[in-house]
Amino acid sequence: MVVNDINQSKDVYNAIADPTRRELLRILANSKELPLYEITPHFKMGRTAVSKHLAILKEANLVTARKVGRETRYRLNAAPLQEIQDWVSFYENFWNESFLKLKQILEEQDMKPDVSLDFTFATTVEKVWNALTDSNVLAQWIWSNDFKAEVGHKFQFRAEPSEWWDGIVDCEVLTIDEPNSISYTWASAGETTTVVWTITKEANNTVRLRLDQSGFSEATKAREGAIEGAKYGWTSMADKLKTILA
């Protein structure tokens, strides 16, 4: 890409960053061509201010202008928006693939969580989300880790090893819907499950944090106390989280 192309792309992104200019594009998209005096009434600003916004769109080649007598008439030129569309489509496909991956995993696990727990905290959604996504805070109530809130990031939780367990949990971030939910795989001791955290703001100024863990093998489910042991472990961790949030 040549320098001029790069500058033009930058102008386009800058031009549509302003909500007033996005509204101008919408208005022009619904009309073949409009003079300034017909555009101005749509905004709580004067003709001069509207004219300046149109000039920025014109510099980005998103709007064309032509003189008709003493007035200037403006028309939308949507061609430069194709790059924006391509950029958005890339990330749309990225998210669709991530959610499809989670959907496939859950379908393989019959969509029914093996462990479902609800915890309530007298705090804010933002603080709970931070506790789920900040590596340092996670270390305070789960275990030490190298977590990053990035879809596809592979990380580990590292607990104190014992004679029957190496203390390592291998994980991969599957989905992030800030600040509502996050999910990742949870692989340890030959077992791979999926952990989904969901945050809900309650009416009484509290926050409900739901844990769903799915995918335990039939052999694990058959072992007496295996699922109850997982519930006990998460509940103990949630007690630590409650102290941190308080």
PDB file of C-alpha atoms in Angstrom:
ATOM      1  CA  MET A   1       0.000   0.000   0.000  1.00  0.00           C
ATOM      2  CA  VAL A   2       1.430   3.412  -0.942  1.00  0.00           C
ATOM      3  CA  VAL A   3       1.685   6.315   1.497  1.00  0.00           C
ATOM      4  CA  ASN A   4      -1.312   8.127   0.009  1.00  0.00           C
ATOM      5  CA  ASP A   5      -3.475   5.036   0.486  1.00  0.00           C
ATOM      6  CA  ILE A   6      -2.406   4.797   4.134  1.00  0.00           C
ATOM      7  CA  ASN A   7      -3.219   8.467   4.745  1.00  0.00           C
ATOM      8  CA  GLN A   8      -6.602   8.091   3.068  1.00  0.00           C
ATOM      9  CA  SER A   9      -7.445   5.076   5.236  1.00  0.00           C
ATOM     10  CA  LYS A  10      -6.472   7.029   8.328  1.00  0.00           C
ATOM     11  CA  ASP A  11      -8.694   9.926   7.218  1.00  0.00           C
ATOM     12  CA  VAL A  12     -11.658   7.592   6.738  1.00  0.00           C
ATOM     13  CA  TYR A  13     -11.329   6.076  10.226  1.00  0.00           C
ATOM     14  CA  ASN A  14     -10.900   9.527  11.774  1.00  0.00           C
ATOM     15  CA  ALA A  15     -13.840  10.882   9.821  1.00  0.00           C
ATOM     16  CA  ILE A  16     -16.334   8.264  11.015  1.00  0.00           C
ATOM     17  CA  ALA A  17     -15.059   8.345  14.617  1.00  0.00           C
ATOM     18  CA  ASP A  18     -17.283  11.364  15.340  1.00  0.00           C
ATOM     19  CA  PRO A  19     -21.011  10.606  15.975  1.00  0.00           C
ATOM     20  CA  THR A  20     -22.104  13.819  14.226  1.00  0.00           C
ATOM     21  CA  ARG A  21     -20.282  12.810  11.060  1.00  0.00           C
ATOM     22  CA  ARG A  22     -21.730   9.303  11.224  1.00  0.00           C
ATOM     23  CA  GLU A  23     -25.197  10.871  11.434  1.00  0.00           C
ATOM     24  CA  LEU A  24     -24.357  13.061   8.426  1.00  0.00           C
ATOM     25  CA  LEU A  25     -23.457   9.953   6.441  1.00  0.00           C
ATOM     26  CA  ARG A  26     -26.732   8.318   7.466  1.00  0.00           C
ATOM     27  CA  ILE A  27     -28.744  11.347   6.353  1.00  0.00           C
ATOM     28  CA  LEU A  28     -26.951  11.519   3.020  1.00  0.00           C
ATOM     29  CA  ALA A  29     -27.366   7.781   2.534  1.00  0.00           C
ATOM     30  CA  ASN A  30     -31.147   8.281   2.608  1.00  0.00           C
ATOM     31  CA  SER A  31     -31.048  11.065   0.019  1.00  0.00           C
ATOM     32  CA  LYS A  32     -29.521  11.395  -3.409  1.00  0.00           C
ATOM     33  CA  GLU A  33     -28.204  14.880  -2.761  1.00  0.00           C
ATOM     34  CA  LEU A  34     -28.849  17.610  -0.185  1.00  0.00           C
ATOM     35  CA  PRO A  35     -27.925  21.283   0.213  1.00  0.00           C
ATOM     36  CA  LEU A  36     -26.533  22.559   3.505  1.00  0.00           C
ATOM     37  CA  TYR A  37     -29.743  24.342   4.513  1.00  0.00           C
ATOM     38  CA  GLU A  38     -31.650  21.018   4.406  1.00  0.00           C
ATOM     39  CA  ILE A  39     -28.988  19.168   6.389  1.00  0.00           C
ATOM     40  CA  THR A  40     -28.510  21.700   9.217  1.00  0.00           C
ATOM     41  CA  PRO A  41     -31.999  21.319  10.845  1.00  0.00           C
ATOM     42  CA  HIS A  42     -31.107  17.725  11.739  1.00  0.00           C
ATOM     43  CA  PHE A  43     -28.519  18.968  14.257  1.00  0.00           C
ATOM     44  CA  LYS A  44     -28.407  21.207  17.314  1.00  0.00           C
ATOM     45  CA  MET A  45     -25.649  23.342  15.819  1.00  0.00           C
ATOM     46  CA  GLY A  46     -25.265  26.106  13.263  1.00  0.00           C
ATOM     47  CA  ARG A  47     -24.547  25.910   9.555  1.00  0.00           C
ATOM     48  CA  THR A  48     -20.880  26.731  10.109  1.00  0.00           C
ATOM     49  CA  ALA A  49     -20.343  23.778  12.461  1.00  0.00           C
ATOM     50  CA  VAL A  50     -22.191  21.392  10.141  1.00  0.00           C
ATOM     51  CA  SER A  51     -20.174  22.708   7.224  1.00  0.00           C
ATOM     52  CA  LYS A  52     -16.927  21.928   9.054  1.00  0.00           C
ATOM     53  CA  HIS A  53     -18.022  18.328   9.630  1.00  0.00           C
ATOM     54  CA  LEU A  54     -18.949  18.011   5.961  1.00  0.00           C
ATOM     55  CA  ALA A  55     -15.514  19.367   5.016  1.00  0.00           C
ATOM     56  CA  ILE A  56     -13.828  16.600   7.040  1.00  0.00           C
ATOM     57  CA  LEU A  57     -15.989  13.971   5.325  1.00  0.00           C
ATOM     58  CA  LYS A  58     -15.153  15.544   1.973  1.00  0.00           C
ATOM     59  CA  GLU A  59     -11.415  15.379   2.734  1.00  0.00           C
ATOM     60  CA  ALA A  60     -11.826  11.669   3.482  1.00  0.00           C
ATOM     61  CA  ASN A  61     -13.620  11.283   0.132  1.00  0.00           C
ATOM     62  CA  LEU A  62     -16.768  10.104   1.918  1.00  0.00           C
ATOM     63  CA  VAL A  63     -18.778  13.051   0.618  1.00  0.00           C
ATOM     64  CA  THR A  64     -18.737  14.822  -2.725  1.00  0.00           C
ATOM     65  CA  ALA A  65     -19.900  18.400  -3.227  1.00  0.00           C
ATOM     66  CA  ARG A  66     -20.990  20.371  -6.277  1.00  0.00           C
ATOM     67  CA  LYS A  67     -22.163  23.909  -6.831  1.00  0.00           C
ATOM     68  CA  VAL A  68     -25.711  24.465  -8.069  1.00  0.00           C
ATOM     69  CA  GLY A  69     -26.163  28.195  -8.462  1.00  0.00           C
ATOM     70  CA  ARG A  70     -25.259  29.815  -5.132  1.00  0.00           C
ATOM     71  CA  GLU A  71     -25.668  26.675  -3.026  1.00  0.00           C
ATOM     72  CA  THR A  72     -23.481  23.616  -2.508  1.00  0.00           C
ATOM     73  CA  ARG A  73     -25.117  20.225  -2.664  1.00  0.00           C
ATOM     74  CA  TYR A  74     -23.644  17.187  -0.895  1.00  0.00           C
ATOM     75  CA  ARG A  75     -23.783  13.519  -1.861  1.00  0.00           C
ATOM     76  CA  LEU A  76     -22.556  10.371  -0.104  1.00  0.00           C
ATOM     77  CA  ASN A  77     -19.612   8.501  -1.618  1.00  0.00           C
ATOM     78  CA  ALA A  78     -19.725   5.116   0.122  1.00  0.00           C
ATOM     79  CA  ALA A  79     -16.773   3.504  -1.674  1.00  0.00           C
ATOM     80  CA  PRO A  80     -14.150   4.313   1.025  1.00  0.00           C
ATOM     81  CA  LEU A  81     -16.377   2.612   3.621  1.00  0.00           C
ATOM     82  CA  GLN A  82     -15.624  -0.752   2.004  1.00  0.00           C
ATOM     83  CA  GLU A  83     -12.347  -0.919   3.907  1.00  0.00           C
ATOM     84  CA  ILE A  84     -14.240  -0.384   7.172  1.00  0.00           C
ATOM     85  CA  GLN A  85     -16.675  -3.118   6.177  1.00  0.00           C
ATOM     86  CA  ASP A  86     -13.811  -5.499   5.418  1.00  0.00           C
ATOM     87  CA  TRP A  87     -12.200  -4.714   8.781  1.00  0.00           C
ATOM     88  CA  VAL A  88     -15.460  -5.246  10.705  1.00  0.00           C
ATOM     89  CA  SER A  89     -16.199  -8.442   8.761  1.00  0.00           C
ATOM     90  CA  PHE A  90     -12.828  -9.876   9.764  1.00  0.00           C
ATOM     91  CA  TYR A  91     -13.598  -9.494  13.461  1.00  0.00           C
ATOM     92  CA  GLU A  92     -17.188 -10.634  12.968  1.00  0.00           C
ATOM     93  CA  ASN A  93     -15.858 -13.864  11.492  1.00  0.00           C
ATOM     94  CA  PHE A  94     -13.337 -14.082  14.347  1.00  0.00           C
ATOM     95  CA  TRP A  95     -16.081 -13.887  16.999  1.00  0.00           C
ATOM     96  CA  ASN A  96     -18.408 -16.193  15.088  1.00  0.00           C
ATOM     97  CA  GLU A  97     -15.686 -18.835  14.942  1.00  0.00           C
ATOM     98  CA  SER A  98     -14.971 -18.448  18.665  1.00  0.00           C
ATOM     99  CA  PHE A  99     -18.619 -18.831  19.680  1.00  0.00           C
ATOM    100  CA  LEU A 100     -19.011 -21.735  17.239  1.00  0.00           C
ATOM    101  CA  LYS A 101     -16.080 -23.434  18.913  1.00  0.00           C
ATOM    102  CA  LEU A 102     -17.698 -23.002  22.323  1.00  0.00           C
ATOM    103  CA  LYS A 103     -21.039 -24.194  20.966  1.00  0.00           C
ATOM    104  CA  GLN A 104     -19.447 -27.332  19.568  1.00  0.00           C
ATOM    105  CA  ILE A 105     -17.714 -28.040  22.862  1.00  0.00           C
ATOM    106  CA  LEU A 106     -20.950 -27.613  24.807  1.00  0.00           C
ATOM    107  CA  GLU A 107     -22.872 -29.775  22.340  1.00  0.00           C
ATOM    108  CA  GLU A 108     -20.286 -32.503  22.782  1.00  0.00           C
ATOM    109  CA  GLN A 109     -20.882 -32.207  26.499  1.00  0.00           C
ATOM    110  CA  ASP A 110     -24.688 -32.524  26.042  1.00  0.00           C
ATOM    111  CA  MET A 111     -25.143 -28.826  26.936  1.00  0.00           C
ATOM    112  CA  LYS A 112     -25.815 -29.735  30.566  1.00  0.00           C
ATOM    113  CA  PRO A 113     -23.212 -28.497  33.068  1.00  0.00           C
ATOM    114  CA  ASP A 114     -21.833 -31.061  35.459  1.00  0.00           C
ATOM    115  CA  VAL A 115     -21.224 -28.330  38.030  1.00  0.00           C
ATOM    116  CA  SER A 116     -23.456 -25.257  38.405  1.00  0.00           C
ATOM    117  CA  LEU A 117     -22.929 -22.835  41.267  1.00  0.00           C
ATOM    118  CA  ASP A 118     -24.255 -19.352  42.023  1.00  0.00           C
ATOM    119  CA  PHE A 119     -22.431 -16.852  44.214  1.00  0.00           C
ATOM    120  CA  THR A 120     -23.733 -13.457  45.299  1.00  0.00           C
ATOM    121  CA  PHE A 121     -21.524 -10.489  46.182  1.00  0.00           C
ATOM    122  CA  ALA A 122     -22.329  -7.030  47.503  1.00  0.00           C
ATOM    123  CA  THR A 123     -20.151  -5.245  44.973  1.00  0.00           C
ATOM    124  CA  THR A 124     -20.180  -3.991  41.379  1.00  0.00           C
ATOM    125  CA  VAL A 125     -20.124  -5.814  38.063  1.00  0.00           C
ATOM    126  CA  GLU A 126     -16.865  -4.047  37.213  1.00  0.00           C
ATOM    127  CA  LYS A 127     -15.102  -5.385  40.315  1.00  0.00           C
ATOM    128  CA  VAL A 128     -16.285  -8.947  39.698  1.00  0.00           C
ATOM    129  CA  TRP A 129     -15.197  -8.734  36.062  1.00  0.00           C
ATOM    130  CA  ASN A 130     -11.780  -7.497  37.181  1.00  0.00           C
ATOM    131  CA  ALA A 131     -11.517 -10.421  39.594  1.00  0.00           C
ATOM    132  CA  LEU A 132     -12.159 -12.800  36.691  1.00  0.00           C
ATOM    133  CA  THR A 133      -9.746 -11.194  34.232  1.00  0.00           C
ATOM    134  CA  ASP A 134      -6.880  -9.644  36.196  1.00  0.00           C
ATOM    135  CA  SER A 135      -4.055 -12.152  36.576  1.00  0.00           C
ATOM    136  CA  ASN A 136      -2.919 -10.745  39.923  1.00  0.00           C
ATOM    137  CA  VAL A 137      -6.412 -10.847  41.408  1.00  0.00           C
ATOM    138  CA  LEU A 138      -7.017 -14.363  40.044  1.00  0.00           C
ATOM    139  CA  ALA A 139      -3.887 -15.477  41.870  1.00  0.00           C
ATOM    140  CA  GLN A 140      -5.416 -14.311  45.142  1.00  0.00           C
ATOM    141  CA  TRP A 141      -8.505 -16.510  44.970  1.00  0.00           C
ATOM    142  CA  ILE A 142      -7.686 -19.300  42.503  1.00  0.00           C
ATOM    143  CA  TRP A 143      -3.975 -19.935  41.847  1.00  0.00           C
ATOM    144  CA  SER A 144      -0.937 -18.273  40.275  1.00  0.00           C
ATOM    145  CA  ASN A 145      -1.368 -17.914  36.537  1.00  0.00           C
ATOM    146  CA  ASP A 146      -0.346 -16.238  33.293  1.00  0.00           C
ATOM    147  CA  PHE A 147      -3.895 -15.374  32.219  1.00  0.00           C
ATOM    148  CA  LYS A 148      -4.657 -12.722  29.600  1.00  0.00           C
ATOM    149  CA  ALA A 149      -8.152 -11.643  28.575  1.00  0.00           C
ATOM    150  CA  GLU A 150      -7.634 -12.549  24.930  1.00  0.00           C
ATOM    151  CA  VAL A 151      -9.623 -15.126  22.976  1.00  0.00           C
ATOM    152  CA  GLY A 152      -7.302 -17.969  22.001  1.00  0.00           C
ATOM    153  CA  HIS A 153      -4.750 -17.199  24.730  1.00  0.00           C
ATOM    154  CA  LYS A 154      -3.342 -20.352  26.317  1.00  0.00           C
ATOM    155  CA  PHE A 155      -2.410 -20.121  29.970  1.00  0.00           C
ATOM    156  CA  GLN A 156      -1.941 -22.146  33.135  1.00  0.00           C
ATOM    157  CA  PHE A 157      -3.175 -22.108  36.683  1.00  0.00           C
ATOM    158  CA  ARG A 158      -0.423 -23.420  38.964  1.00  0.00           C
ATOM    159  CA  ALA A 159      -1.281 -24.768  42.412  1.00  0.00           C
ATOM    160  CA  GLU A 160       0.938 -26.392  45.029  1.00  0.00           C
ATOM    161  CA  PRO A 161       1.685 -29.917  43.690  1.00  0.00           C
ATOM    162  CA  SER A 162       0.970 -33.006  45.715  1.00  0.00           C
ATOM    163  CA  GLU A 163       1.893 -36.674  45.534  1.00  0.00           C
ATOM    164  CA  TRP A 164      -1.161 -37.359  43.368  1.00  0.00           C
ATOM    165  CA  TRP A 165      -1.335 -34.143  41.274  1.00  0.00           C
ATOM    166  CA  ASP A 166       1.265 -31.920  39.583  1.00  0.00           C
ATOM    167  CA  GLY A 167      -0.781 -28.797  40.416  1.00  0.00           C
ATOM    168  CA  ILE A 168      -0.995 -27.604  36.788  1.00  0.00           C
ATOM    169  CA  VAL A 169      -4.216 -26.727  34.946  1.00  0.00           C
ATOM    170  CA  ASP A 170      -3.855 -25.988  31.227  1.00  0.00           C
ATOM    171  CA  CYS A 171      -6.422 -23.530  29.870  1.00  0.00           C
ATOM    172  CA  GLU A 172      -7.390 -21.679  26.695  1.00  0.00           C
ATOM    173  CA  VAL A 173      -9.681 -18.660  26.559  1.00  0.00           C
ATOM    174  CA  LEU A 174     -12.709 -19.503  24.405  1.00  0.00           C
ATOM    175  CA  THR A 175     -15.002 -16.466  24.612  1.00  0.00           C
ATOM    176  CA  ILE A 176     -15.062 -13.016  26.177  1.00  0.00           C
ATOM    177  CA  ASP A 177     -18.190 -10.893  26.452  1.00  0.00           C
ATOM    178  CA  GLU A 178     -17.083  -8.016  28.693  1.00  0.00           C
ATOM    179  CA  PRO A 179     -18.404  -7.551  31.349  1.00  0.00           C
ATOM    180  CA  ASN A 180     -20.968 -10.318  31.113  1.00  0.00           C
ATOM    181  CA  SER A 181     -19.213 -13.646  30.633  1.00  0.00           C
ATOM    182  CA  ILE A 182     -15.951 -15.424  29.973  1.00  0.00           C
ATOM    183  CA  SER A 183     -15.190 -19.069  29.244  1.00  0.00           C
ATOM    184  CA  TYR A 184     -12.090 -21.210  28.982  1.00  0.00           C
ATOM    185  CA  THR A 185     -11.029 -24.837  28.878  1.00  0.00           C
ATOM    186  CA  TRP A 186      -9.808 -26.451  32.083  1.00  0.00           C
ATOM    187  CA  ALA A 187      -7.485 -29.417  31.510  1.00  0.00           C
ATOM    188  CA  SER A 188      -5.800 -31.266  34.357  1.00  0.00           C
ATOM    189  CA  ALA A 189      -4.933 -34.813  35.322  1.00  0.00           C
ATOM    190  CA  GLY A 190      -6.090 -36.135  31.967  1.00  0.00           C
ATOM    191  CA  GLU A 191      -9.522 -34.470  32.199  1.00  0.00           C
ATOM    192  CA  THR A 192     -10.603 -31.557  29.978  1.00  0.00           C
ATOM    193  CA  THR A 193     -13.679 -29.533  30.895  1.00  0.00           C
ATOM    194  CA  THR A 194     -15.094 -26.119  30.055  1.00  0.00           C
ATOM    195  CA  VAL A 195     -15.552 -23.361  32.632  1.00  0.00           C
ATOM    196  CA  VAL A 196     -18.073 -20.587  31.975  1.00  0.00           C
ATOM    197  CA  TRP A 197     -18.411 -17.575  34.275  1.00  0.00           C
ATOM    198  CA  THR A 198     -21.524 -15.397  33.921  1.00  0.00           C
ATOM    199  CA  ILE A 199     -22.051 -12.079  35.713  1.00  0.00           C
ATOM    200  CA  THR A 200     -25.533 -10.681  36.379  1.00  0.00           C
ATOM    201  CA  LYS A 201     -26.430  -7.462  38.178  1.00  0.00           C
ATOM    202  CA  GLU A 202     -29.267  -8.100  40.608  1.00  0.00           C
ATOM    203  CA  ALA A 203     -32.044  -5.684  41.618  1.00  0.00           C
ATOM    204  CA  ASN A 204     -30.886  -5.429  45.253  1.00  0.00           C
ATOM    205  CA  ASN A 205     -27.495  -3.850  44.422  1.00  0.00           C
ATOM    206  CA  THR A 206     -25.734  -7.191  44.433  1.00  0.00           C
ATOM    207  CA  VAL A 207     -23.970  -9.129  41.709  1.00  0.00           C
ATOM    208  CA  ARG A 208     -24.572 -12.784  40.946  1.00  0.00           C
ATOM    209  CA  LEU A 209     -21.653 -14.800  39.627  1.00  0.00           C
ATOM    210  CA  ARG A 210     -22.580 -18.135  38.063  1.00  0.00           C
ATOM    211  CA  LEU A 211     -20.131 -20.951  37.395  1.00  0.00           C
ATOM    212  CA  ASP A 212     -20.920 -23.713  34.919  1.00  0.00           C
ATOM    213  CA  GLN A 213     -18.346 -26.455  34.411  1.00  0.00           C
ATOM    214  CA  SER A 214     -19.051 -29.090  31.774  1.00  0.00           C
ATOM    215  CA  GLY A 215     -17.379 -32.055  30.145  1.00  0.00           C
ATOM    216  CA  PHE A 216     -16.363 -34.390  32.940  1.00  0.00           C
ATOM    217  CA  SER A 217     -15.841 -37.877  31.571  1.00  0.00           C
ATOM    218  CA  GLU A 218     -18.187 -40.685  32.492  1.00  0.00           C
ATOM    219  CA  ALA A 219     -15.358 -42.319  34.435  1.00  0.00           C
ATOM    220  CA  THR A 220     -14.933 -39.176  36.538  1.00  0.00           C
ATOM    221  CA  LYS A 221     -18.668 -38.870  37.108  1.00  0.00           C
ATOM    222  CA  ALA A 222     -18.753 -42.495  38.240  1.00  0.00           C
ATOM    223  CA  ARG A 223     -16.117 -41.890  40.896  1.00  0.00           C
ATOM    224  CA  GLU A 224     -17.809 -41.259  44.207  1.00  0.00           C
ATOM    225  CA  GLY A 225     -17.503 -37.652  45.259  1.00  0.00           C
ATOM    226  CA  ALA A 226     -15.677 -36.410  42.121  1.00  0.00           C
ATOM    227  CA  ILE A 227     -18.285 -33.805  41.161  1.00  0.00           C
ATOM    228  CA  GLU A 228     -18.907 -32.911  44.794  1.00  0.00           C
ATOM    229  CA  GLY A 229     -15.186 -32.397  45.179  1.00  0.00           C
ATOM    230  CA  ALA A 230     -15.200 -29.934  42.279  1.00  0.00           C
ATOM    231  CA  LYS A 231     -18.109 -28.072  43.845  1.00  0.00           C
ATOM    232  CA  TYR A 232     -16.296 -27.899  47.165  1.00  0.00           C
ATOM    233  CA  GLY A 233     -13.172 -26.549  45.484  1.00  0.00           C
ATOM    234  CA  TRP A 234     -15.004 -23.782  43.608  1.00  0.00           C
ATOM    235  CA  THR A 235     -17.015 -22.861  46.701  1.00  0.00           C
ATOM    236  CA  SER A 236     -13.825 -22.490  48.724  1.00  0.00           C
ATOM    237  CA  MET A 237     -12.353 -20.275  46.017  1.00  0.00           C
ATOM    238  CA  ALA A 238     -15.540 -18.171  45.930  1.00  0.00           C
ATOM    239  CA  ASP A 239     -15.225 -17.639  49.686  1.00  0.00           C
ATOM    240  CA  LYS A 240     -11.764 -16.176  49.075  1.00  0.00           C
ATOM    241  CA  LEU A 241     -13.181 -14.016  46.283  1.00  0.00           C
ATOM    242  CA  LYS A 242     -15.874 -12.712  48.630  1.00  0.00           C
ATOM    243  CA  THR A 243     -13.208 -11.572  51.067  1.00  0.00           C
ATOM    244  CA  ILE A 244     -11.256  -9.850  48.288  1.00  0.00           C
ATOM    245  CA  LEU A 245     -14.312  -8.042  46.948  1.00  0.00           C
ATOM    246  CA  ALA A 246     -15.292  -6.914  50.418  1.00  0.00           C
TER     247      ALA A 246
END
